[in-house]
Amino acid sequence: MAKNVLSRLPEIQLPDGQLPEWEQPVVTEKSEPEPVVRPGSPDLSRRTFVAVSTALGAAMLLPAAPAQVTTDAPPELVSVALKVNGKTHALKLDPRTSLLDTLREHLGLTGTKKTCNQGACGACTVYVDGVRINACLALTVMHDGQSVTTIEGLAQGDALHPMQASFIVHDGFQCGYCTSGQIMSGVSVIKEGHAGSDAEIREWMSGNLCRCGCYVGILAAVKEVRDAGV
Amino acid sequence: MRAFNYSKTRAAGDAVMTVSGQPEAKFIAGGTTLVDLMRINVETPAQVVDINALPLKTIQALPGGGVRIGALARMSEVAEHPLIVQGFPAVSQALLLSASPQLRNKASIGGNLMQRTRCPYFRDTALPCNKREPGSGCSAIGGENRMLAILGTSENCIATNAGDMAVSMSALDAVVRIRGPKGDRTVNLVDFYVVPGSTPNIETVLQHGELILAIDLPAAPHAARSHYLKVRDRASYEFAVTSAAVGLDVQGSTIRSARVALGGVGTKPWRSKEAEAALVGRPATEATFVAAAQIALSGAKPRSQNAFKIPLAQRTLVKALRTLAGGGS
């Protein structure tokens, strides 16, 4: 279908070898990047670099600090021990680092998604000491010594968690961006004892928004796992 | 986010001394409000003092039937605690209708009292806001004000207090226990919040460095028979357009005592002692409830987009009272 639609679009004529504007590489002025030391990070990925550059750029736009503030120099890094999916990590972090960014940018666990980054969507739902929270509003330094479970920790190797399998069976997603948070909450809703009726499941899943509107499939998946009693 | 120094404290006295000694220091408990506002540069503390290790998590019965809720108890724990569910159902209901399960697992009770307004202009540092930047002006009065307050407003600020729990606790005579650099004190929750007047940046009587230790809820028949009704734009996970916390003690068909507070309409949780006076001694009937609701909203000052909140708040209050009156005895 999509191919047919595209085939009706007029051909764009470009001189030989010239790429259309939207495919041309972005050329920016070369400048020395800030030296970024991130112990605990396996490598400085492009994603990490973009995140850091954006943060620095935003900091420069801040209004002048009040007189009594002498400096906004980067704060001292703090040591944090975090057990994630059973494995303990010793991290050195800027205190501003959210648990969500720690998981995604420092530990490479990108299954937990960053969407609203303000506690409004639930895509970043993880468990801290077994309790579901929004990782975007958690400062990692405040969870020193605690245990975190992410979507990557739910499956047993290649064997999917029953909730993951049910989401596939019931089409509990479309674009997939909210899905890991939905699955984390789905497991919690049953464990918390809030999966009695459809209305109760909907209410206790309401902290996880799905922009694609896959709520019917999500509800069916939670009910199936509840009824299977696993 | 502005850089800050982080420290963790294990004694309330130490926490108070640290914060009171640094004008730009803030306590952090759950962080669900503070981290959000720090990320958008509305809150810019230079030092953040983590109080989660303080022994302020317990929910305990008080002599006489009341309950003391430690400031670090989580919203989710309080919402489903038997002492709250049985003795103060409006508080339990208000909590369960707040935020989302994930946020309730993280947010503390003390922090919930301190949550900031959701006025969109307060959250946007590119626009004037007297609450965020005193003297800069109010963008809301002539702007998008559908969700904003109609009671307790001033020409400087019409920001709505965003709370649910605080509305229910204001109705049920909660007392806030506070520790400060000069010692401990208690403040009735209805007096804890202040209207904006000419200083919208000041929202409570809490002085810098003072720490909420606990909230006490006194037992009463109208507390045990209380109810919270929240009206909002979607079925869940949304702030109130209007809400009502009510408590009734009805004997025979006569109302012996009543408690009324409104949410979503006030610059602070809006206790209406005038409406309570219009209920007490009268029959628990629709006519009584409608008369009380009219009195509760009599001082309302709507803006261009929120006049609808007057009848909506009245109907919310009447329905909440009707629900209680229809519930037996």
Coordinates of C-alpha atoms in Angstrom, one line a residue:
Chain A
M1 CA 0.0 0.0 0.0
A2 CA 2.6 2.5 1.1
K3 CA 4.6 1.7 -2.1
N4 CA 1.7 2.5 -4.3
V5 CA 1.2 5.9 -2.6
L6 CA 4.8 6.7 -2.9
S7 CA 4.9 5.7 -6.6
R8 CA 2.3 8.4 -7.3
L9 CA 4.6 11.2 -6.0
P10 CA 6.5 13.2 -8.6
E11 CA 10.0 12.2 -9.1
I12 CA 12.5 14.8 -7.8
Q13 CA 15.1 15.6 -10.4
L14 CA 18.6 16.3 -9.0
P15 CA 21.9 16.7 -10.7
D16 CA 23.9 13.5 -10.8
G17 CA 25.4 12.6 -7.5
Q18 CA 23.6 15.3 -5.5
L19 CA 21.6 14.2 -2.5
P20 CA 18.3 15.8 -1.7
E21 CA 18.5 18.4 1.0
W22 CA 17.1 16.1 3.7
E23 CA 19.8 13.5 3.1
Q24 CA 22.7 15.7 3.0
P25 CA 25.1 15.3 5.9
V26 CA 24.9 18.0 8.6
V27 CA 28.1 19.9 8.6
T28 CA 28.8 21.9 11.8
E29 CA 31.8 23.9 12.7
K30 CA 34.4 21.8 14.2
S31 CA 35.2 22.7 17.8
E32 CA 37.0 21.0 20.6
P33 CA 34.5 18.9 22.5
E34 CA 34.4 19.2 26.3
P35 CA 36.5 16.5 27.8
V36 CA 33.9 14.1 29.3
V37 CA 35.0 11.6 31.8
R38 CA 32.4 9.1 32.6
P39 CA 33.8 6.2 34.6
G40 CA 31.5 3.3 34.4
S41 CA 30.4 4.1 30.9
P42 CA 31.6 1.4 28.5
D43 CA 32.2 3.9 25.8
L44 CA 31.4 7.4 24.9
S45 CA 28.6 6.7 22.4
R46 CA 27.1 9.3 20.1
R47 CA 24.0 9.3 22.3
T48 CA 26.0 10.2 25.4
F49 CA 27.8 12.9 23.5
V50 CA 24.6 14.5 22.3
A51 CA 23.0 14.3 25.7
V52 CA 26.0 16.0 27.4
S53 CA 26.3 18.6 24.7
T54 CA 22.7 19.5 25.0
A55 CA 23.0 19.8 28.8
L56 CA 26.0 22.1 28.5
G57 CA 24.2 24.2 25.8
A58 CA 21.2 24.6 28.1
A59 CA 23.3 25.6 31.0
M60 CA 24.9 28.4 29.0
L61 CA 21.4 29.9 28.3
L62 CA 20.5 30.2 32.0
P63 CA 20.0 33.8 33.2
A64 CA 22.8 35.3 35.3
A65 CA 22.9 33.7 38.7
P66 CA 22.1 35.9 41.7
A67 CA 25.1 37.7 43.3
Q68 CA 25.5 35.4 46.2
V69 CA 26.1 32.4 43.9
T70 CA 29.8 32.3 43.2
T71 CA 29.9 29.5 40.7
D72 CA 27.9 27.0 38.7
A73 CA 30.9 24.8 38.1
P74 CA 30.2 21.2 37.5
P75 CA 29.6 19.6 40.9
E76 CA 31.8 16.9 42.4
L77 CA 31.0 13.5 41.2
V78 CA 29.5 11.2 43.8
S79 CA 30.0 7.5 44.2
V80 CA 26.9 5.3 43.9
A81 CA 26.6 1.6 44.2
L82 CA 23.6 0.3 42.3
K83 CA 22.4 -3.2 41.8
V84 CA 20.7 -3.5 38.4
N85 CA 19.0 -6.7 37.3
G86 CA 21.1 -8.6 39.9
K87 CA 24.5 -7.1 38.9
T88 CA 26.2 -4.5 41.2
H89 CA 27.7 -1.4 39.5
A90 CA 30.1 1.1 41.1
L91 CA 29.4 4.4 39.5
K92 CA 30.7 8.0 39.7
L93 CA 27.9 10.3 38.8
D94 CA 27.0 14.0 38.6
P95 CA 24.4 14.3 41.4
R96 CA 22.0 15.6 38.8
T97 CA 21.9 12.3 36.9
S98 CA 18.5 10.7 36.9
L99 CA 18.1 7.0 37.4
L100 CA 16.7 6.9 33.9
D101 CA 19.8 8.5 32.4
T102 CA 22.0 6.2 34.5
L103 CA 20.3 3.2 33.1
R104 CA 20.3 4.4 29.5
E105 CA 23.5 6.4 29.2
H106 CA 25.9 4.8 31.7
L107 CA 24.8 1.2 31.8
G108 CA 23.6 0.8 28.2
L109 CA 20.2 -0.4 29.3
T110 CA 18.0 1.4 26.7
G111 CA 15.0 -0.8 27.2
T112 CA 13.7 1.8 29.7
K113 CA 12.4 4.6 27.6
K114 CA 12.8 8.4 28.0
T115 CA 9.7 10.1 26.8
C116 CA 8.2 13.0 28.8
N117 CA 11.1 13.2 31.3
Q118 CA 8.7 14.9 33.8
G119 CA 6.7 12.0 35.4
A120 CA 3.7 12.4 33.1
C121 CA 3.8 9.3 30.9
G122 CA 5.2 6.2 32.8
A123 CA 7.4 5.0 29.9
C124 CA 10.4 5.0 32.3
T125 CA 8.7 2.7 34.9
V126 CA 11.3 0.5 36.7
Y127 CA 11.3 -1.2 40.1
V128 CA 13.4 0.1 43.0
D129 CA 13.6 -2.5 45.7
G130 CA 10.6 -4.2 44.0
V131 CA 8.4 -1.1 43.9
R132 CA 7.5 0.6 40.6
I133 CA 8.5 4.2 40.2
N134 CA 9.2 6.8 37.4
A135 CA 13.0 6.6 36.8
C136 CA 13.0 10.1 35.2
L137 CA 12.2 11.8 38.5
A138 CA 14.6 9.8 40.6
L139 CA 18.1 11.1 41.3
T140 CA 20.4 8.0 41.2
V141 CA 22.4 9.3 44.1
M142 CA 19.3 9.0 46.3
H143 CA 19.1 5.3 45.5
D144 CA 22.6 4.3 46.6
G145 CA 22.7 0.7 47.7
Q146 CA 19.3 -0.1 46.3
S147 CA 18.2 -2.8 43.7
V148 CA 16.8 -1.8 40.4
T149 CA 14.9 -4.0 38.0
T150 CA 14.4 -2.9 34.4
I151 CA 12.6 -4.5 31.5
E152 CA 15.9 -6.2 30.6
G153 CA 15.7 -8.0 34.0
L154 CA 12.3 -9.3 33.5
A155 CA 13.0 -12.1 31.0
Q156 CA 14.9 -15.2 31.9
G157 CA 17.6 -15.2 29.2
D158 CA 15.7 -15.8 25.9
A159 CA 12.6 -16.9 27.7
L160 CA 10.1 -14.0 27.8
H161 CA 8.3 -13.1 31.0
P162 CA 4.7 -14.1 30.7
M163 CA 3.6 -10.5 30.5
Q164 CA 6.0 -9.9 27.6
A165 CA 4.6 -12.9 25.8
S166 CA 1.0 -11.8 26.4
F167 CA 1.7 -8.3 25.1
I168 CA 2.8 -9.9 21.8
V169 CA -0.2 -12.2 21.7
H170 CA -2.7 -9.4 22.4
D171 CA -1.1 -6.7 20.3
G172 CA -0.5 -4.6 23.4
F173 CA 1.5 -2.1 21.5
Q174 CA 2.0 -0.4 18.2
C175 CA 5.1 1.9 18.1
G176 CA 6.5 0.2 21.2
Y177 CA 7.8 3.2 23.0
C178 CA 5.6 3.0 26.0
T179 CA 5.7 -0.8 26.1
S180 CA 8.5 -1.6 28.5
G181 CA 6.8 0.8 31.0
Q182 CA 3.4 -0.8 30.4
I183 CA 4.9 -4.3 30.9
M184 CA 6.6 -3.2 34.1
S185 CA 3.4 -1.8 35.4
G186 CA 1.3 -4.7 34.2
V187 CA 3.4 -7.1 36.3
S188 CA 3.1 -4.7 39.3
V189 CA -0.6 -4.3 39.1
I190 CA -1.1 -8.0 39.5
K191 CA 1.5 -8.3 42.3
E192 CA 0.0 -5.3 44.1
G193 CA -3.4 -7.0 44.0
H194 CA -5.0 -4.3 41.9
A195 CA -6.1 -6.5 39.0
G196 CA -9.5 -7.6 40.2
S197 CA -11.7 -6.0 37.6
D198 CA -11.2 -4.3 34.2
A199 CA -11.9 -1.0 35.8
E200 CA -9.4 -1.6 38.6
I201 CA -6.7 -2.6 36.1
R202 CA -7.4 0.5 34.0
E203 CA -7.2 2.7 37.1
W204 CA -3.9 1.1 38.3
M205 CA -2.4 1.2 34.8
S206 CA -3.3 4.8 34.4
G207 CA 0.2 6.0 35.1
N208 CA 1.3 4.6 31.8
L209 CA 0.1 6.4 28.7
C210 CA 0.0 4.9 25.3
R211 CA -0.1 7.4 22.5
C212 CA -1.1 4.7 20.0
G213 CA -4.1 3.8 22.1
C214 CA -3.4 0.1 22.5
Y215 CA -5.2 0.0 25.8
V216 CA -7.6 -2.8 24.7
G217 CA -4.7 -5.1 24.0
I218 CA -2.8 -4.0 27.1
L219 CA -5.8 -4.8 29.3
A220 CA -6.3 -8.2 27.6
A221 CA -2.6 -9.0 28.2
V222 CA -2.7 -8.1 31.9
K223 CA -5.9 -10.2 32.4
E224 CA -4.4 -13.2 30.7
V225 CA -1.4 -13.2 32.9
R226 CA -3.6 -12.6 36.0
D227 CA -5.8 -15.5 35.1
A228 CA -2.8 -17.8 34.4
G229 CA -1.7 -17.1 37.9
V230 CA 2.0 -17.0 37.0
Chain B
M1 CA 19.5 21.7 35.6
R2 CA 21.7 23.9 37.8
A3 CA 24.5 22.1 39.5
F4 CA 23.9 21.4 43.2
N5 CA 25.8 19.8 46.1
Y6 CA 24.1 16.7 47.4
S7 CA 24.2 15.6 51.0
K8 CA 22.3 13.0 53.0
T9 CA 21.4 13.4 56.6
R10 CA 20.3 11.0 59.3
A11 CA 19.0 13.3 62.0
A12 CA 16.2 15.9 61.6
G13 CA 18.1 18.4 63.6
D14 CA 21.1 18.2 61.3
A15 CA 18.9 18.5 58.3
V16 CA 17.3 21.7 59.7
M17 CA 20.7 23.2 60.6
T18 CA 22.1 22.4 57.2
V19 CA 19.3 24.0 55.2
S20 CA 18.7 26.9 57.5
G21 CA 22.4 27.8 57.2
Q22 CA 22.3 27.9 53.4
P23 CA 19.7 30.2 51.8
E24 CA 19.8 28.2 48.6
A25 CA 19.5 24.8 50.1
K26 CA 16.4 22.6 49.8
F27 CA 15.2 19.4 51.5
I28 CA 14.5 16.5 49.1
A29 CA 12.2 13.5 50.0
G30 CA 10.4 11.8 47.1
G31 CA 11.6 14.4 44.7
T32 CA 8.7 14.1 42.3
T33 CA 8.0 17.8 42.4
L34 CA 11.5 19.2 43.1
V35 CA 13.4 17.2 40.5
D36 CA 10.8 18.0 37.9
L37 CA 11.0 21.8 38.6
M38 CA 14.8 21.7 38.9
R39 CA 15.0 20.2 35.4
I40 CA 13.0 23.1 33.9
N41 CA 15.0 25.6 36.0
V42 CA 12.0 26.8 38.1
E43 CA 13.7 25.5 41.2
T44 CA 17.4 26.1 41.3
P45 CA 18.8 25.0 44.7
A46 CA 22.6 25.1 45.2
Q47 CA 22.4 22.4 47.8
V48 CA 20.0 19.5 48.1
V49 CA 19.7 17.7 51.4
D50 CA 18.3 14.2 51.2
I51 CA 16.1 13.5 54.2
N52 CA 15.0 10.0 53.3
A53 CA 17.1 8.4 56.0
L54 CA 15.3 10.2 58.8
P55 CA 13.0 8.1 61.0
L56 CA 9.8 9.8 59.8
K57 CA 8.1 7.0 58.0
T58 CA 5.7 5.6 60.5
I59 CA 1.9 5.8 60.6
Q60 CA 0.7 5.3 64.1
A61 CA -2.5 5.6 66.2
L62 CA -2.7 8.4 68.6
P63 CA -4.5 8.3 72.0
G64 CA -8.1 9.3 71.3
G65 CA -8.3 7.7 67.9
G66 CA -6.3 10.1 65.8
V67 CA -3.5 9.2 63.5
R68 CA 0.1 10.5 63.2
I69 CA 1.5 10.2 59.7
G70 CA 5.3 10.6 59.4
A71 CA 6.3 13.1 56.8
L72 CA 8.3 10.5 54.9
A73 CA 5.5 8.0 54.6
R74 CA 4.8 7.4 51.0
M75 CA 1.4 8.4 49.4
S76 CA 0.8 4.8 48.5
E77 CA 1.3 3.6 52.0
V78 CA -1.0 6.2 53.6
A79 CA -3.7 5.7 51.0
E80 CA -4.1 2.0 51.9
H81 CA -3.3 2.1 55.6
P82 CA -6.2 0.6 57.6
L83 CA -6.1 3.5 60.1
I84 CA -6.6 6.0 57.3
V85 CA -9.1 4.0 55.3
Q86 CA -11.3 3.5 58.3
G87 CA -10.9 6.7 60.2
F88 CA -10.3 9.2 57.4
P89 CA -11.8 7.8 54.2
A90 CA -11.7 11.2 52.4
V91 CA -7.9 11.2 52.9
S92 CA -7.5 7.7 51.5
Q93 CA -9.7 8.5 48.5
A94 CA -7.9 11.8 47.8
L95 CA -4.6 10.0 47.7
L96 CA -5.8 7.2 45.5
L97 CA -7.2 9.8 43.0
S98 CA -3.8 11.7 43.0
A99 CA -1.0 11.3 40.5
S100 CA -0.3 7.7 39.4
P101 CA 0.7 4.5 41.3
Q102 CA 4.3 5.0 40.4
L103 CA 4.4 8.6 41.6
R104 CA 2.5 7.7 44.8
N105 CA 5.1 5.0 45.5
K106 CA 7.8 7.7 45.5
A107 CA 6.2 10.9 46.7
S108 CA 6.2 11.6 50.5
I109 CA 3.4 13.0 52.6
G110 CA 5.4 16.0 53.7
G111 CA 6.4 16.7 50.1
N112 CA 2.9 16.4 48.9
L113 CA 1.9 19.3 51.2
M114 CA 4.7 21.3 49.6
Q115 CA 3.9 20.5 46.0
R116 CA 3.9 23.6 43.7
T117 CA 1.1 24.9 41.5
R118 CA 0.6 23.4 38.0
C119 CA -0.1 26.9 36.6
P120 CA 1.6 26.7 33.1
Y121 CA 3.1 30.1 33.4
F122 CA 4.8 29.2 36.7
R123 CA 6.5 26.3 34.8
D124 CA 7.7 28.5 31.9
T125 CA 10.7 30.6 32.7
A126 CA 10.4 32.5 29.5
L127 CA 7.1 34.1 30.7
P128 CA 6.4 36.5 33.6
C129 CA 5.1 34.9 36.8
N130 CA 4.9 36.7 40.1
K131 CA 5.1 33.4 42.0
R132 CA 8.4 32.4 40.3
E133 CA 9.8 35.8 39.9
P134 CA 8.2 38.4 42.2
G135 CA 7.3 41.6 40.4
S136 CA 7.5 40.2 36.9
G137 CA 3.7 40.2 36.4
C138 CA 1.0 37.5 36.1
S139 CA 0.7 35.9 32.7
A140 CA -2.3 33.9 33.7
I141 CA -4.8 36.6 34.6
G142 CA -5.1 37.7 31.0
G143 CA -4.0 34.4 29.6
E144 CA -5.0 30.7 29.6
N145 CA -6.8 30.5 32.9
R146 CA -9.3 27.8 32.5
M147 CA -7.7 25.6 35.1
L148 CA -6.8 28.4 37.5
A149 CA -8.2 29.6 40.8
I150 CA -11.4 31.5 41.5
L151 CA -11.1 31.7 45.3
G152 CA -8.4 33.4 47.3
T153 CA -6.9 35.1 44.2
S154 CA -5.3 38.5 44.0
E155 CA -4.3 40.8 41.1
N156 CA -0.9 39.3 41.4
C157 CA -1.6 35.6 41.2
I158 CA -4.5 33.2 40.4
A159 CA -2.4 29.9 40.6
T160 CA -4.4 27.0 41.8
N161 CA -3.1 24.8 44.7
A162 CA -2.7 21.4 43.0
G163 CA -3.3 19.2 46.0
D164 CA -6.0 16.6 46.6
M165 CA -4.7 15.2 49.9
A166 CA -4.2 18.6 51.3
V167 CA -7.8 19.5 50.6
S168 CA -9.1 16.4 52.4
M169 CA -6.8 17.0 55.3
S170 CA -7.8 20.7 55.5
A171 CA -11.4 19.6 55.8
L172 CA -10.5 17.2 58.6
D173 CA -8.5 19.6 60.8
A174 CA -5.1 18.2 60.2
V175 CA -2.2 19.6 62.2
V176 CA 1.3 19.9 60.8
R177 CA 4.2 19.2 63.1
I178 CA 7.3 21.2 62.3
R179 CA 10.9 21.3 63.4
G180 CA 12.9 24.5 62.8
P181 CA 16.2 26.1 63.9
K182 CA 14.4 27.6 66.9
G183 CA 12.6 24.4 68.0
D184 CA 9.4 22.6 67.3
R185 CA 5.9 24.0 66.6
T186 CA 2.5 22.9 65.3
V187 CA 0.3 24.7 62.8
N188 CA -3.2 23.8 61.7
L189 CA -3.2 22.9 58.1
V190 CA -5.8 25.5 57.2
D191 CA -3.4 28.1 58.5
F192 CA -0.3 26.4 57.0
Y193 CA -1.2 27.7 53.5
V194 CA -1.4 31.4 52.8
V195 CA -3.3 33.2 49.9
P196 CA -1.0 35.0 47.4
G197 CA -1.9 38.6 48.1
S198 CA 1.0 40.8 47.1
T199 CA 3.5 38.0 47.7
P200 CA 2.5 35.0 45.6
N201 CA 6.0 33.6 46.0
I202 CA 5.1 32.8 49.7
E203 CA 2.8 29.8 49.8
T204 CA 3.0 28.5 53.3
V205 CA 4.0 29.8 56.8
L206 CA 7.0 27.4 56.7
Q207 CA 10.2 29.4 57.2
H208 CA 13.4 28.5 55.3
G209 CA 15.0 25.6 57.1
E210 CA 11.8 24.4 58.8
L211 CA 11.1 20.7 58.2
I212 CA 7.7 18.9 58.3
L213 CA 8.0 16.0 60.7
A214 CA 4.5 14.6 60.7
I215 CA 0.8 15.3 60.1
D216 CA -1.7 14.6 62.8
L217 CA -5.3 13.8 62.0
P218 CA -7.7 14.1 64.9
A219 CA -10.5 11.5 65.1
A220 CA -14.1 12.7 64.8
P221 CA -17.4 11.2 63.6
H222 CA -17.4 13.5 60.5
A223 CA -13.8 12.3 59.8
A224 CA -14.9 8.6 59.9
R225 CA -17.7 9.5 57.6
S226 CA -16.0 11.6 55.0
H227 CA -15.7 11.6 51.3
Y228 CA -13.6 13.0 48.5
L229 CA -15.0 13.7 45.0
K230 CA -12.7 14.8 42.2
V231 CA -13.8 16.1 38.8
R232 CA -11.2 16.2 36.1
D233 CA -10.7 16.3 32.3
R234 CA -9.9 12.6 32.0
A235 CA -10.9 9.6 34.2
S236 CA -7.5 9.2 35.9
Y237 CA -4.0 10.6 36.4
E238 CA -5.1 14.2 36.1
F239 CA -5.3 17.3 38.4
A240 CA -8.7 18.4 39.7
V241 CA -10.8 20.9 37.7
T242 CA -12.9 20.9 40.9
S243 CA -13.0 18.7 44.0
A244 CA -14.8 18.5 47.3
A245 CA -13.8 16.9 50.6
V246 CA -16.7 16.6 52.9
G247 CA -17.4 15.0 56.3
L248 CA -20.8 14.7 57.9
D249 CA -22.1 13.5 61.3
V250 CA -25.8 13.0 60.8
Q251 CA -28.0 12.0 63.7
G252 CA -31.6 11.2 62.9
S253 CA -32.0 13.4 59.9
T254 CA -30.1 16.4 61.4
I255 CA -26.5 17.3 60.6
R256 CA -24.6 17.5 63.9
S257 CA -21.2 18.4 62.5
A258 CA -19.9 19.1 59.0
R259 CA -16.6 19.7 57.3
V260 CA -16.2 21.2 53.8
A261 CA -13.1 21.9 51.7
L262 CA -12.8 22.5 48.0
G263 CA -10.0 21.7 45.6
G264 CA -9.1 22.9 42.1
V265 CA -10.7 26.3 42.7
G266 CA -8.5 27.9 45.4
T267 CA -5.1 29.4 45.6
K268 CA -4.9 27.2 48.7
P269 CA -6.9 24.2 49.8
W270 CA -10.2 25.9 50.3
R271 CA -11.9 25.2 53.6
S272 CA -15.4 26.7 53.8
K273 CA -16.5 27.2 57.4
E274 CA -19.3 29.3 56.1
A275 CA -20.7 26.3 54.2
E276 CA -20.2 24.1 57.3
A277 CA -22.2 26.6 59.3
A278 CA -25.0 26.4 56.7
L279 CA -25.1 22.6 57.1
V280 CA -25.0 22.2 60.9
G281 CA -28.3 21.9 62.6
R282 CA -30.2 21.5 59.4
P283 CA -31.8 18.4 57.8
A284 CA -29.5 16.4 55.5
T285 CA -31.4 17.2 52.3
E286 CA -30.7 18.4 48.8
A287 CA -32.0 21.9 49.6
T288 CA -29.5 22.2 52.5
F289 CA -26.6 21.0 50.4
V290 CA -27.5 23.4 47.5
A291 CA -27.7 26.3 49.9
A292 CA -24.3 25.4 51.5
A293 CA -22.7 25.1 48.1
Q294 CA -23.9 28.5 47.1
I295 CA -22.4 30.0 50.2
A296 CA -19.1 28.1 49.6
L297 CA -18.6 29.8 46.2
S298 CA -20.1 33.2 47.1
G299 CA -16.7 34.9 47.1
A300 CA -15.6 33.4 43.8
K301 CA -13.9 35.7 41.3
P302 CA -13.8 34.0 37.9
R303 CA -11.6 35.1 35.0
S304 CA -12.2 34.9 31.2
Q305 CA -12.1 31.1 30.9
N306 CA -13.1 29.7 34.3
A307 CA -16.5 31.0 35.3
F308 CA -17.8 27.5 34.6
K309 CA -15.9 26.4 37.8
I310 CA -18.5 28.1 40.0
P311 CA -21.5 25.9 39.1
L312 CA -19.2 22.9 38.7
A313 CA -17.7 23.3 42.1
Q314 CA -21.2 23.8 43.6
R315 CA -22.4 20.6 42.0
T316 CA -19.3 18.7 43.0
L317 CA -19.9 19.7 46.6
V318 CA -23.6 18.9 46.5
K319 CA -22.9 15.5 45.0
A320 CA -20.2 14.7 47.6
L321 CA -22.6 15.6 50.4
R322 CA -25.4 13.6 48.8
T323 CA -23.1 10.6 48.5
L324 CA -22.4 10.8 52.3
A325 CA -26.0 11.5 53.3
G326 CA -27.2 8.5 51.2
G327 CA -24.7 6.2 52.8
G328 CA -26.8 5.1 55.7
S329 CA -27.6 6.3 59.3

